[in-house]
Coordinates of C-alpha atoms in Angstrom, one line a residue:
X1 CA 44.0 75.2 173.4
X2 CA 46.4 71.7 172.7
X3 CA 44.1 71.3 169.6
X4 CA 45.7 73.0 166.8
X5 CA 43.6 73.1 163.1
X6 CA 45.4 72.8 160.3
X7 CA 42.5 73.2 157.8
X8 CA 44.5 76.2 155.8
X9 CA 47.3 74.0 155.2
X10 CA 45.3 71.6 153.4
X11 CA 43.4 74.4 151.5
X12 CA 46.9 75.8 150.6
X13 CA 47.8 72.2 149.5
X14 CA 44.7 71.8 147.5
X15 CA 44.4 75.4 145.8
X16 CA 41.3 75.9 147.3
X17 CA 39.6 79.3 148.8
X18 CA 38.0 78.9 152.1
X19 CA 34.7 79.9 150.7
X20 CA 34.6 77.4 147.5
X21 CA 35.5 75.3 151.1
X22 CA 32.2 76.4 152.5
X23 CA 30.2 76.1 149.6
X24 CA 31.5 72.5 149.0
X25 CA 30.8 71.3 152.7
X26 CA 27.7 73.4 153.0
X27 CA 28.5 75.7 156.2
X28 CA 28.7 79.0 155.7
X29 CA 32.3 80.5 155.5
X30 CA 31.5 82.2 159.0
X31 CA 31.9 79.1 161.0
X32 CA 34.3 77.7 158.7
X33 CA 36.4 80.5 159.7
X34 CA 35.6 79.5 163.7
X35 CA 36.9 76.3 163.0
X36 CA 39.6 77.0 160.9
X37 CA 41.2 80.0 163.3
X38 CA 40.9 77.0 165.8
X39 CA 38.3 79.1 168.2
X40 CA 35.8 76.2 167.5
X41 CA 34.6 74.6 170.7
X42 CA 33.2 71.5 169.0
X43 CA 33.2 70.1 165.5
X44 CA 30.6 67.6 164.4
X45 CA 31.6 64.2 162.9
X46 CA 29.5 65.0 160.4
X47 CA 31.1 68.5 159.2
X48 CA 34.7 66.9 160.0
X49 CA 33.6 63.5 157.4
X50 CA 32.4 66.7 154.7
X51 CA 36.0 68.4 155.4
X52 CA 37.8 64.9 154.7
X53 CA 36.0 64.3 151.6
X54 CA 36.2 67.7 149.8
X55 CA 39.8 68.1 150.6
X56 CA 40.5 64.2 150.6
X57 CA 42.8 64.0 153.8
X58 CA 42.6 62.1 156.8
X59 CA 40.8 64.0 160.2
X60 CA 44.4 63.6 161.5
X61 CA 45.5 66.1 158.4
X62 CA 43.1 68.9 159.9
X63 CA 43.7 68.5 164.0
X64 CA 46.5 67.8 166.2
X65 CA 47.2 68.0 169.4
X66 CA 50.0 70.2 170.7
X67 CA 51.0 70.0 174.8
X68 CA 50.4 73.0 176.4
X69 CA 53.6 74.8 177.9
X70 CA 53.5 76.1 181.1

């Protein structure tokens, strides 16, 4: 997948567990862990706006892209 998620470099940035992440976003650390090991086929704006605020980043600070190399 080019999409690479960077979500626990901003929770190692911010001293923050992935479940306080959870709690604070209100999804349950299951799919945060979906999204966060990148194996996520869609995000919601809505839980991507919630990541942004409780970690106070940008959406560009969670997801890149990467080329794929053949």
């Amino acid at each position: 997948m080019p999409i690479t998620v960077d979500i626990d470099v901003m929770l190692a940035r911010r001293k923050m567990s992935v479940g306080e992440l959870a709690d604070r976003v209100g999804i349950t650390p299951a799919n945060l862990a979906v999204l966060k090991n990148g194996r996520a086929k869609a995000v919601r704006f809505a839980t991507l706006a919630a990541l942004c605020d409780v970690l106070e980043c940008q959406p560009g600070d969670l997801l890149r892209w990467e080329p794929a190399t053949d």
